[in-house]
PDB file of C-alpha atoms in Angstrom:
ATOM      1  CA  MET W 248      -5.437  52.076  -5.637  1.00 46.00           C
ATOM      2  CA  THR W 249      -5.103  48.295  -5.827  1.00 47.00           C
ATOM      3  CA  ASP W 250      -5.599  46.680  -9.203  1.00 50.00           C
ATOM      4  CA  GLN W 251      -8.426  44.285  -8.379  1.00 48.00           C
ATOM      5  CA  SER W 252      -8.179  42.577 -11.794  1.00 46.00           C
ATOM      6  CA  HIS W 253      -4.901  40.920 -10.768  1.00 50.00           C
ATOM      7  CA  GLN W 254      -6.113  39.666  -7.408  1.00 52.00           C
ATOM      8  CA  LYS W 255      -7.068  35.998  -7.127  1.00 62.00           C
ATOM      9  CA  THR W 256     -10.623  35.558  -5.867  1.00 69.00           C
ATOM     10  CA  GLU W 257     -10.866  32.996  -3.107  1.00 84.00           C
ATOM     11  CA  TYR W 258     -13.822  30.653  -3.360  1.00 85.00           C
ATOM     12  CA  GLN W 259     -16.233  30.874  -0.444  1.00 92.00           C
ATOM     13  CA  PRO W 260     -18.696  27.987  -0.085  1.00 94.00           C
ATOM     14  CA  PRO W 261     -22.354  29.059   0.100  1.00 94.00           C
ATOM     15  CA  ARG W 262     -24.464  28.168   3.114  1.00 96.00           C
ATOM     16  CA  VAL W 263     -26.226  25.490   1.055  1.00 97.00           C
ATOM     17  CA  TRP W 264     -24.521  23.800  -1.888  1.00 94.00           C
ATOM     18  CA  VAL W 265     -26.273  23.708  -5.250  1.00 92.00           C
ATOM     19  CA  PRO W 266     -25.035  21.854  -8.369  1.00 88.00           C
ATOM     20  CA  ALA W 267     -22.954  23.871 -10.801  1.00 82.00           C
ATOM     21  CA  ALA W 268     -21.425  23.123 -14.188  1.00 76.00           C
ATOM     22  CA  ASN W 269     -18.062  21.530 -13.470  1.00 74.00           C
ATOM     23  CA  GLY W 270     -16.628  20.846 -16.907  1.00 72.00           C
ATOM     24  CA  GLY W 271     -14.185  18.073 -17.611  1.00 74.00           C
ATOM     25  CA  PRO W 272     -14.694  14.814 -19.532  1.00 76.00           C
ATOM     26  CA  PHE W 273     -17.169  13.373 -17.021  1.00 75.00           C
ATOM     27  CA  ALA W 274     -19.347  16.450 -16.534  1.00 75.00           C
ATOM     28  CA  SER W 275     -22.243  15.005 -18.521  1.00 76.00           C
ATOM     29  CA  ILE W 276     -22.611  11.994 -16.219  1.00 83.00           C
ATOM     30  CA  ASN W 277     -21.959  13.600 -12.842  1.00 87.00           C
ATOM     31  CA  ARG W 278     -25.054  14.183 -10.732  1.00 89.00           C
ATOM     32  CA  PRO W 279     -25.881  14.392  -7.011  1.00 92.00           C
ATOM     33  CA  THR W 280     -28.596  11.729  -7.081  1.00 95.00           C
ATOM     34  CA  ALA W 281     -28.734   7.950  -7.483  1.00 96.00           C
ATOM     35  CA  GLY W 282     -31.131   5.654  -9.306  1.00 97.00           C
ATOM     36  CA  PRO W 283     -31.755   4.971 -13.008  1.00 97.00           C
ATOM     37  CA  THR W 284     -32.165   7.673 -15.614  1.00 95.00           C
ATOM     38  CA  HIS W 285     -33.704   5.408 -18.242  1.00 96.00           C
ATOM     39  CA  GLU W 286     -35.173   1.956 -18.758  1.00 98.00           C
ATOM     40  CA  LYS W 287     -32.719  -0.544 -20.237  1.00 97.00           C
ATOM     41  CA  GLU W 288     -32.492  -4.263 -19.607  1.00 97.00           C
ATOM     42  CA  LEU W 289     -29.081  -5.875 -19.357  1.00 98.00           C
ATOM     43  CA  PRO W 290     -28.142  -8.544 -21.878  1.00 98.00           C
ATOM     44  CA  VAL W 291     -27.641 -12.084 -20.602  1.00 98.00           C
ATOM     45  CA  GLY W 292     -25.284 -14.591 -22.183  1.00 98.00           C
ATOM     46  CA  LYS W 293     -24.826 -18.348 -21.976  1.00 97.00           C
ATOM     47  CA  HIS W 294     -22.574 -18.575 -18.915  1.00 98.00           C
ATOM     48  CA  PRO W 295     -23.625 -18.497 -15.238  1.00 97.00           C
ATOM     49  CA  LEU W 296     -21.342 -15.535 -14.542  1.00 98.00           C
ATOM     50  CA  GLN W 297     -22.418 -12.304 -16.210  1.00 98.00           C
ATOM     51  CA  LEU W 298     -20.012  -9.369 -15.935  1.00 98.00           C
ATOM     52  CA  TYR W 299     -20.994  -5.803 -16.821  1.00 98.00           C
ATOM     53  CA  SER W 300     -17.897  -3.652 -16.962  1.00 98.00           C
ATOM     54  CA  LEU W 301     -15.316  -1.491 -18.700  1.00 98.00           C
ATOM     55  CA  ALA W 302     -11.520  -1.907 -18.725  1.00 98.00           C
ATOM     56  CA  THR W 303     -10.776   0.775 -16.168  1.00 97.00           C
ATOM     57  CA  PRO W 304      -8.396  -0.325 -13.386  1.00 98.00           C
ATOM     58  CA  ASN W 305     -11.390  -1.435 -11.315  1.00 98.00           C
ATOM     59  CA  GLY W 306     -12.822  -3.399 -14.216  1.00 98.00           C
ATOM     60  CA  VAL W 307      -9.475  -5.042 -15.004  1.00 98.00           C
ATOM     61  CA  LYS W 308      -9.295  -6.432 -11.463  1.00 98.00           C
ATOM     62  CA  VAL W 309     -12.260  -8.703 -12.133  1.00 98.00           C
ATOM     63  CA  THR W 310     -11.440  -9.830 -15.675  1.00 98.00           C
ATOM     64  CA  VAL W 311      -7.919 -10.710 -14.537  1.00 98.00           C
ATOM     65  CA  MET W 312      -9.390 -12.729 -11.655  1.00 99.00           C
ATOM     66  CA  LEU W 313     -11.750 -14.596 -13.979  1.00 98.00           C
ATOM     67  CA  GLU W 314      -8.981 -15.363 -16.462  1.00 98.00           C
ATOM     68  CA  GLU W 315      -6.695 -16.500 -13.631  1.00 98.00           C
ATOM     69  CA  LEU W 316      -9.433 -18.850 -12.404  1.00 98.00           C
ATOM     70  CA  LEU W 317      -9.866 -20.302 -15.875  1.00 98.00           C
ATOM     71  CA  ALA W 318      -6.106 -20.695 -16.282  1.00 98.00           C
ATOM     72  CA  ALA W 319      -6.060 -22.574 -12.974  1.00 98.00           C
ATOM     73  CA  GLY W 320      -8.636 -25.046 -14.295  1.00 98.00           C
ATOM     74  CA  HIS W 321     -11.850 -23.698 -12.749  1.00 98.00           C
ATOM     75  CA  LYS W 322     -14.238 -24.291 -15.651  1.00 96.00           C
ATOM     76  CA  GLY W 323     -17.127 -22.860 -13.666  1.00 97.00           C
ATOM     77  CA  ALA W 324     -15.503 -19.452 -13.999  1.00 98.00           C
ATOM     78  CA  GLU W 325     -16.483 -19.148 -17.679  1.00 98.00           C
ATOM     79  CA  TYR W 326     -18.187 -15.818 -18.131  1.00 98.00           C
ATOM     80  CA  ASP W 327     -19.822 -13.338 -20.448  1.00 98.00           C
ATOM     81  CA  ALA W 328     -18.400  -9.816 -20.251  1.00 98.00           C
ATOM     82  CA  TRP W 329     -20.669  -7.043 -21.505  1.00 98.00           C
ATOM     83  CA  LEU W 330     -19.408  -3.551 -22.241  1.00 98.00           C
ATOM     84  CA  ILE W 331     -20.773  -0.701 -20.121  1.00 98.00           C
ATOM     85  CA  LYS W 332     -19.979   2.650 -21.722  1.00 97.00           C
ATOM     86  CA  ILE W 333     -19.794   4.913 -18.693  1.00 96.00           C
ATOM     87  CA  ASN W 334     -19.215   8.062 -20.753  1.00 93.00           C
ATOM     88  CA  GLU W 335     -22.578   7.417 -22.402  1.00 94.00           C
ATOM     89  CA  GLY W 336     -24.388   6.736 -19.128  1.00 95.00           C
ATOM     90  CA  ASP W 337     -24.987   2.976 -19.543  1.00 97.00           C
ATOM     91  CA  GLN W 338     -24.443   2.589 -15.790  1.00 97.00           C
ATOM     92  CA  PHE W 339     -27.642   4.532 -15.152  1.00 97.00           C
ATOM     93  CA  GLY W 340     -29.862   2.102 -17.057  1.00 97.00           C
ATOM     94  CA  SER W 341     -32.489   0.392 -14.919  1.00 98.00           C
ATOM     95  CA  GLY W 342     -31.014  -3.068 -15.451  1.00 98.00           C
ATOM     96  CA  PHE W 343     -27.544  -2.035 -14.367  1.00 98.00           C
ATOM     97  CA  VAL W 344     -28.864  -0.181 -11.329  1.00 98.00           C
ATOM     98  CA  ASP W 345     -30.668  -3.369 -10.309  1.00 98.00           C
ATOM     99  CA  VAL W 346     -27.281  -5.125 -10.191  1.00 98.00           C
ATOM    100  CA  ASN W 347     -25.394  -2.178  -8.690  1.00 98.00           C
ATOM    101  CA  PRO W 348     -27.468   0.571  -7.062  1.00 98.00           C
ATOM    102  CA  ASN W 349     -24.277   2.650  -6.878  1.00 97.00           C
ATOM    103  CA  SER W 350     -24.067   2.814 -10.701  1.00 97.00           C
ATOM    104  CA  LYS W 351     -20.364   2.001 -10.870  1.00 97.00           C
ATOM    105  CA  ILE W 352     -18.540  -0.681 -12.815  1.00 98.00           C
ATOM    106  CA  PRO W 353     -17.794  -3.518 -12.430  1.00 98.00           C
ATOM    107  CA  ALA W 354     -20.934  -5.438 -11.519  1.00 98.00           C
ATOM    108  CA  LEU W 355     -21.340  -9.222 -11.520  1.00 98.00           C
ATOM    109  CA  PHE W 356     -24.453 -11.368 -11.649  1.00 98.00           C
ATOM    110  CA  ASP W 357     -24.019 -15.018 -10.660  1.00 98.00           C
ATOM    111  CA  ARG W 358     -26.820 -17.210 -12.048  1.00 97.00           C
ATOM    112  CA  SER W 359     -25.206 -20.538 -11.146  1.00 96.00           C
ATOM    113  CA  GLY W 360     -27.368 -21.297  -8.108  1.00 94.00           C
ATOM    114  CA  ASP W 361     -31.056 -21.536  -7.358  1.00 95.00           C
ATOM    115  CA  THR W 362     -31.062 -17.904  -6.279  1.00 96.00           C
ATOM    116  CA  PRO W 363     -29.197 -15.408  -8.500  1.00 96.00           C
ATOM    117  CA  VAL W 364     -26.615 -13.345  -6.649  1.00 98.00           C
ATOM    118  CA  ARG W 365     -25.623  -9.785  -7.479  1.00 98.00           C
ATOM    119  CA  VAL W 366     -22.135  -8.670  -6.515  1.00 98.00           C
ATOM    120  CA  PHE W 367     -20.888  -5.104  -6.780  1.00 98.00           C
ATOM    121  CA  GLU W 368     -17.745  -3.231  -5.718  1.00 98.00           C
ATOM    122  CA  SER W 369     -14.584  -4.691  -7.232  1.00 98.00           C
ATOM    123  CA  GLY W 370     -13.139  -5.815  -3.901  1.00 98.00           C
ATOM    124  CA  SER W 371     -16.357  -7.623  -3.018  1.00 98.00           C
ATOM    125  CA  ILE W 372     -16.345  -9.357  -6.411  1.00 98.00           C
ATOM    126  CA  LEU W 373     -12.749 -10.534  -5.945  1.00 99.00           C
ATOM    127  CA  LEU W 374     -13.529 -11.880  -2.476  1.00 98.00           C
ATOM    128  CA  TYR W 375     -16.762 -13.522  -3.679  1.00 98.00           C
ATOM    129  CA  LEU W 376     -15.002 -15.316  -6.535  1.00 98.00           C
ATOM    130  CA  ALA W 377     -12.054 -16.330  -4.347  1.00 98.00           C
ATOM    131  CA  GLU W 378     -14.401 -17.937  -1.835  1.00 98.00           C
ATOM    132  CA  LYS W 379     -16.660 -19.461  -4.482  1.00 98.00           C
ATOM    133  CA  PHE W 380     -13.767 -21.254  -6.190  1.00 98.00           C
ATOM    134  CA  GLY W 381     -11.392 -21.626  -3.249  1.00 98.00           C
ATOM    135  CA  ALA W 382      -8.571 -19.885  -5.078  1.00 98.00           C
ATOM    136  CA  PHE W 383      -6.160 -16.964  -4.719  1.00 99.00           C
ATOM    137  CA  LEU W 384      -7.065 -16.460  -1.063  1.00 98.00           C
ATOM    138  CA  PRO W 385      -5.016 -18.419   1.503  1.00 98.00           C
ATOM    139  CA  GLN W 386      -6.883 -20.688   3.894  1.00 97.00           C
ATOM    140  CA  ASP W 387      -4.435 -20.169   6.748  1.00 98.00           C
ATOM    141  CA  PRO W 388      -6.045 -17.519   9.009  1.00 98.00           C
ATOM    142  CA  ALA W 389      -2.942 -15.351   9.326  1.00 98.00           C
ATOM    143  CA  ARG W 390      -2.153 -15.347   5.594  1.00 98.00           C
ATOM    144  CA  ARG W 391      -5.812 -14.881   4.702  1.00 98.00           C
ATOM    145  CA  THR W 392      -6.003 -11.864   6.989  1.00 98.00           C
ATOM    146  CA  GLU W 393      -2.823 -10.398   5.502  1.00 98.00           C
ATOM    147  CA  THR W 394      -4.296 -10.764   2.015  1.00 98.00           C
ATOM    148  CA  LEU W 395      -7.507  -9.060   3.076  1.00 98.00           C
ATOM    149  CA  ASN W 396      -5.503  -6.307   4.794  1.00 98.00           C
ATOM    150  CA  TRP W 397      -4.045  -5.378   1.429  1.00 98.00           C
ATOM    151  CA  LEU W 398      -7.270  -5.881  -0.499  1.00 98.00           C
ATOM    152  CA  PHE W 399      -9.031  -3.388   1.741  1.00 98.00           C
ATOM    153  CA  TRP W 400      -5.985  -1.109   1.725  1.00 98.00           C
ATOM    154  CA  GLN W 401      -6.450  -0.753  -2.005  1.00 98.00           C
ATOM    155  CA  MET W 402     -10.171  -0.145  -1.703  1.00 98.00           C
ATOM    156  CA  GLY W 403      -9.484   2.681   0.736  1.00 98.00           C
ATOM    157  CA  ALA W 404      -6.372   4.105  -0.922  1.00 98.00           C
ATOM    158  CA  GLY W 405      -7.513   3.838  -4.530  1.00 97.00           C
ATOM    159  CA  PRO W 406      -9.998   6.732  -4.501  1.00 97.00           C
ATOM    160  CA  LEU W 407      -7.212   9.062  -3.344  1.00 97.00           C
ATOM    161  CA  LEU W 408      -5.133   7.976  -6.323  1.00 98.00           C
ATOM    162  CA  GLY W 409      -7.940   7.932  -8.887  1.00 97.00           C
ATOM    163  CA  GLY W 410     -10.500  10.471  -7.755  1.00 95.00           C
ATOM    164  CA  GLY W 411      -7.790  12.580  -6.123  1.00 97.00           C
ATOM    165  CA  PHE W 412      -4.499  12.604  -8.006  1.00 98.00           C
ATOM    166  CA  GLY W 413      -5.815  11.221 -11.293  1.00 97.00           C
ATOM    167  CA  HIS W 414      -8.714  13.629 -11.457  1.00 96.00           C
ATOM    168  CA  PHE W 415      -6.836  16.813 -10.666  1.00 96.00           C
ATOM    169  CA  TYR W 416      -3.683  15.894 -12.618  1.00 97.00           C
ATOM    170  CA  ALA W 417      -5.294  14.469 -15.753  1.00 96.00           C
ATOM    171  CA  TYR W 418      -9.006  15.291 -15.989  1.00 94.00           C
ATOM    172  CA  ALA W 419      -9.933  18.484 -14.136  1.00 93.00           C
ATOM    173  CA  PRO W 420     -10.830  21.342 -16.502  1.00 92.00           C
ATOM    174  CA  GLU W 421      -8.259  23.551 -14.747  1.00 93.00           C
ATOM    175  CA  LYS W 422      -4.945  22.767 -13.091  1.00 95.00           C
ATOM    176  CA  ILE W 423      -5.172  23.573  -9.392  1.00 95.00           C
ATOM    177  CA  GLU W 424      -1.718  23.630  -7.836  1.00 97.00           C
ATOM    178  CA  TYR W 425      -2.851  22.929  -4.288  1.00 97.00           C
ATOM    179  CA  ALA W 426      -4.960  19.910  -5.305  1.00 97.00           C
ATOM    180  CA  ILE W 427      -2.247  18.407  -7.527  1.00 98.00           C
ATOM    181  CA  ASN W 428       0.417  18.871  -4.848  1.00 98.00           C
ATOM    182  CA  ARG W 429      -1.843  17.421  -2.169  1.00 98.00           C
ATOM    183  CA  TYR W 430      -2.680  14.263  -4.071  1.00 98.00           C
ATOM    184  CA  ALA W 431       0.752  13.828  -5.666  1.00 98.00           C
ATOM    185  CA  MET W 432       2.140  13.662  -2.135  1.00 98.00           C
ATOM    186  CA  GLU W 433      -0.426  11.021  -1.226  1.00 98.00           C
ATOM    187  CA  ALA W 434       0.214   8.999  -4.409  1.00 98.00           C
ATOM    188  CA  LYS W 435       3.933   8.918  -3.674  1.00 98.00           C
ATOM    189  CA  ARG W 436       3.289   7.971  -0.053  1.00 98.00           C
ATOM    190  CA  GLN W 437       1.159   5.060  -1.218  1.00 98.00           C
ATOM    191  CA  LEU W 438       3.854   3.944  -3.647  1.00 98.00           C
ATOM    192  CA  ASP W 439       6.333   4.033  -0.784  1.00 98.00           C
ATOM    193  CA  VAL W 440       4.019   1.890   1.344  1.00 98.00           C
ATOM    194  CA  LEU W 441       3.944  -0.705  -1.444  1.00 98.00           C
ATOM    195  CA  ASP W 442       7.666  -0.459  -2.135  1.00 98.00           C
ATOM    196  CA  ARG W 443       8.517  -1.200   1.483  1.00 98.00           C
ATOM    197  CA  GLN W 444       6.132  -4.156   1.536  1.00 98.00           C
ATOM    198  CA  LEU W 445       7.477  -5.565  -1.725  1.00 98.00           C
ATOM    199  CA  ALA W 446      11.079  -5.161  -0.593  1.00 98.00           C
ATOM    200  CA  ALA W 447      10.515  -8.154   1.681  1.00 98.00           C
ATOM    201  CA  ASN W 448       7.906 -10.051  -0.338  1.00 98.00           C
ATOM    202  CA  ARG W 449       7.633 -11.391  -3.870  1.00 98.00           C
ATOM    203  CA  PHE W 450       3.943 -10.518  -4.015  1.00 99.00           C
ATOM    204  CA  ILE W 451       1.847  -8.063  -2.039  1.00 98.00           C
ATOM    205  CA  ALA W 452       0.772 -10.368   0.791  1.00 98.00           C
ATOM    206  CA  GLY W 453       3.782 -12.674   0.794  1.00 98.00           C
ATOM    207  CA  ASP W 454       5.196 -15.310  -1.529  1.00 97.00           C
ATOM    208  CA  GLU W 455       1.779 -16.252  -2.920  1.00 98.00           C
ATOM    209  CA  TYR W 456      -0.041 -14.470  -5.758  1.00 98.00           C
ATOM    210  CA  THR W 457      -3.485 -13.496  -4.445  1.00 99.00           C
ATOM    211  CA  ILE W 458      -6.499 -11.280  -4.961  1.00 99.00           C
ATOM    212  CA  ALA W 459      -4.498  -8.533  -3.241  1.00 99.00           C
ATOM    213  CA  ASP W 460      -2.167  -8.422  -6.248  1.00 99.00           C
ATOM    214  CA  MET W 461      -5.131  -8.460  -8.631  1.00 99.00           C
ATOM    215  CA  ALA W 462      -6.691  -5.508  -6.817  1.00 98.00           C
ATOM    216  CA  ILE W 463      -3.538  -3.413  -6.540  1.00 98.00           C
ATOM    217  CA  TRP W 464      -1.776  -4.116  -9.834  1.00 98.00           C
ATOM    218  CA  PRO W 465      -4.234  -2.403 -12.243  1.00 98.00           C
ATOM    219  CA  TRP W 466      -3.853   0.858 -10.305  1.00 98.00           C
ATOM    220  CA  TYR W 467      -0.284   0.989  -9.045  1.00 98.00           C
ATOM    221  CA  GLY W 468       1.256  -1.348 -11.603  1.00 98.00           C
ATOM    222  CA  GLY W 469      -0.460   0.708 -14.278  1.00 98.00           C
ATOM    223  CA  LEU W 470       0.853   3.893 -12.699  1.00 98.00           C
ATOM    224  CA  VAL W 471       4.530   2.867 -12.634  1.00 98.00           C
ATOM    225  CA  GLN W 472       4.299   1.351 -16.104  1.00 97.00           C
ATOM    226  CA  GLY W 473       2.909   4.583 -17.536  1.00 96.00           C
ATOM    227  CA  GLU W 474      -0.481   3.154 -18.459  1.00 95.00           C
ATOM    228  CA  ILE W 475      -2.688   5.491 -16.421  1.00 96.00           C
ATOM    229  CA  TYR W 476      -2.612   9.282 -16.160  1.00 96.00           C
ATOM    230  CA  ASP W 477       0.715   9.550 -18.057  1.00 96.00           C
ATOM    231  CA  ALA W 478       2.262  10.551 -14.735  1.00 97.00           C
ATOM    232  CA  ALA W 479       5.235   8.200 -14.396  1.00 97.00           C
ATOM    233  CA  GLU W 480       7.808  10.945 -14.929  1.00 98.00           C
ATOM    234  CA  PHE W 481       5.900  13.476 -12.824  1.00 98.00           C
ATOM    235  CA  LEU W 482       5.798  11.089  -9.860  1.00 98.00           C
ATOM    236  CA  ALA W 483       9.357   9.818 -10.449  1.00 98.00           C
ATOM    237  CA  VAL W 484       8.126   6.235 -10.285  1.00 98.00           C
ATOM    238  CA  HIS W 485      11.620   4.900 -11.032  1.00 98.00           C
ATOM    239  CA  GLU W 486      12.325   5.512  -7.339  1.00 98.00           C
ATOM    240  CA  TYR W 487      10.131   2.534  -6.403  1.00 98.00           C
ATOM    241  CA  GLN W 488      12.266  -0.340  -7.660  1.00 98.00           C
ATOM    242  CA  HIS W 489      10.374  -3.080  -5.829  1.00 98.00           C
ATOM    243  CA  VAL W 490       7.006  -1.890  -7.132  1.00 98.00           C
ATOM    244  CA  ASN W 491       8.462  -1.836 -10.648  1.00 98.00           C
ATOM    245  CA  ARG W 492       9.849  -5.375 -10.274  1.00 98.00           C
ATOM    246  CA  TRP W 493       6.495  -6.674  -9.039  1.00 99.00           C
ATOM    247  CA  ALA W 494       4.512  -4.757 -11.683  1.00 98.00           C
ATOM    248  CA  LYS W 495       6.544  -6.319 -14.507  1.00 98.00           C
ATOM    249  CA  GLU W 496       6.179  -9.830 -13.109  1.00 98.00           C
ATOM    250  CA  VAL W 497       2.411  -9.555 -12.732  1.00 98.00           C
ATOM    251  CA  ALA W 498       2.027  -7.921 -16.163  1.00 98.00           C
ATOM    252  CA  ALA W 499       3.756 -10.900 -17.797  1.00 98.00           C
ATOM    253  CA  ARG W 500       1.277 -13.478 -16.471  1.00 98.00           C
ATOM    254  CA  PRO W 501      -0.737 -14.941 -19.393  1.00 98.00           C
ATOM    255  CA  ALA W 502      -4.047 -14.541 -17.548  1.00 98.00           C
ATOM    256  CA  VAL W 503      -3.268 -10.892 -16.802  1.00 98.00           C
ATOM    257  CA  ILE W 504      -2.480 -10.266 -20.474  1.00 98.00           C
ATOM    258  CA  ARG W 505      -5.815 -11.831 -21.403  1.00 98.00           C
ATOM    259  CA  GLY W 506      -7.795 -10.118 -18.662  1.00 98.00           C
ATOM    260  CA  ARG W 507      -6.524  -6.671 -19.658  1.00 98.00           C
ATOM    261  CA  LYS W 508      -8.078  -7.044 -23.102  1.00 98.00           C
ATOM    262  CA  VAL W 509     -11.642  -7.625 -21.928  1.00 98.00           C
ATOM    263  CA  ASN W 510     -14.056  -4.684 -22.232  1.00 98.00           C
ATOM    264  CA  ARG W 511     -11.202  -2.508 -23.544  1.00 97.00           C
ATOM    265  CA  VAL W 512     -12.078   0.053 -26.194  1.00 96.00           C
ATOM    266  CA  ARG W 513      -8.924   2.187 -26.146  1.00 92.00           C
ATOM    267  CA  GLY W 514      -5.256   1.622 -26.821  1.00 90.00           C
ATOM    268  CA  LYS W 515      -3.704  -0.827 -29.246  1.00 90.00           C
ATOM    269  CA  PRO W 516      -6.260  -2.533 -31.527  1.00 93.00           C
ATOM    270  CA  GLU W 517      -4.843  -5.980 -30.719  1.00 93.00           C
ATOM    271  CA  GLU W 518      -5.584  -5.375 -27.026  1.00 94.00           C
ATOM    272  CA  GLN W 519      -9.225  -4.406 -27.509  1.00 96.00           C
ATOM    273  CA  VAL W 520     -11.957  -6.981 -26.928  1.00 98.00           C
ATOM    274  CA  ALA W 521     -15.132  -5.012 -26.306  1.00 98.00           C
ATOM    275  CA  GLU W 522     -17.144  -8.072 -25.257  1.00 98.00           C
ATOM    276  CA  ARG W 523     -16.070 -11.542 -24.193  1.00 98.00           C
ATOM    277  CA  HIS W 524     -18.367 -14.565 -24.487  1.00 98.00           C
ATOM    278  CA  ASP W 525     -15.903 -17.350 -25.178  1.00 97.00           C
ATOM    279  CA  ALA W 526     -12.211 -17.948 -24.520  1.00 96.00           C
ATOM    280  CA  SER W 527     -11.562 -17.767 -28.263  1.00 97.00           C
ATOM    281  CA  ASP W 528     -12.668 -14.119 -28.255  1.00 97.00           C
ATOM    282  CA  LEU W 529      -9.322 -13.245 -26.682  1.00 96.00           C
ATOM    283  CA  ASP W 530      -7.319 -15.085 -29.310  1.00 89.00           C
TER     284      ASP W 530
END
């Protein structure tokens, strides 16, 4: 007789899926529907640009861009950054959903013109700001296209790193060998893609620092520098010498150092600035 207690039960999907408790740190905010869960207006500060975010890699993209614009002399890029606590469901408030119906950070509201403009999805925000201020996006068609190639590469590849590898390696309530192996392979493939590109280029899209670097650095720079998922050793990130060289150079930029602090509520106390309403807040 076979001992059934030692046999692994294979999951069989039902004919129609129904929600089930999934555990993990984000279980309380996961749901299969969109729209607001409660009424809550968003605060509005004194600057035309209003950012609603959190210092996740996607949030850092935008605060770095805004600080880079200010460092480059674009005074119109002054902004208010309001903290959105995603673990507490702030992204499901009615005001936030009005700015981003997808209920994800970051979200930007530009009140500088006659008609307010909402901008959501981090890549869209980077492109919007680059075009608004004429900065960090080459005007030459070929170089512009190369920059956008890499911007959209990150937008497509990032979910496999974050929602794939990051989730199953760091956040899932149980360690699933198949899932971790599957996404670890993809994470390393992506690092190899970047390493080969950076072997021949100072920055992602060439010799010029662009929004492609701002999009990619918080994820892959953070990964090789041990700042996300604590997976540097597991993924043997030392193998990607060109990614490491680039990650260190970008991390040392004053605007990147400042941008990383905004909407941050974890880590070293000196790096945490929950809200930003004036440049002096970062000092």
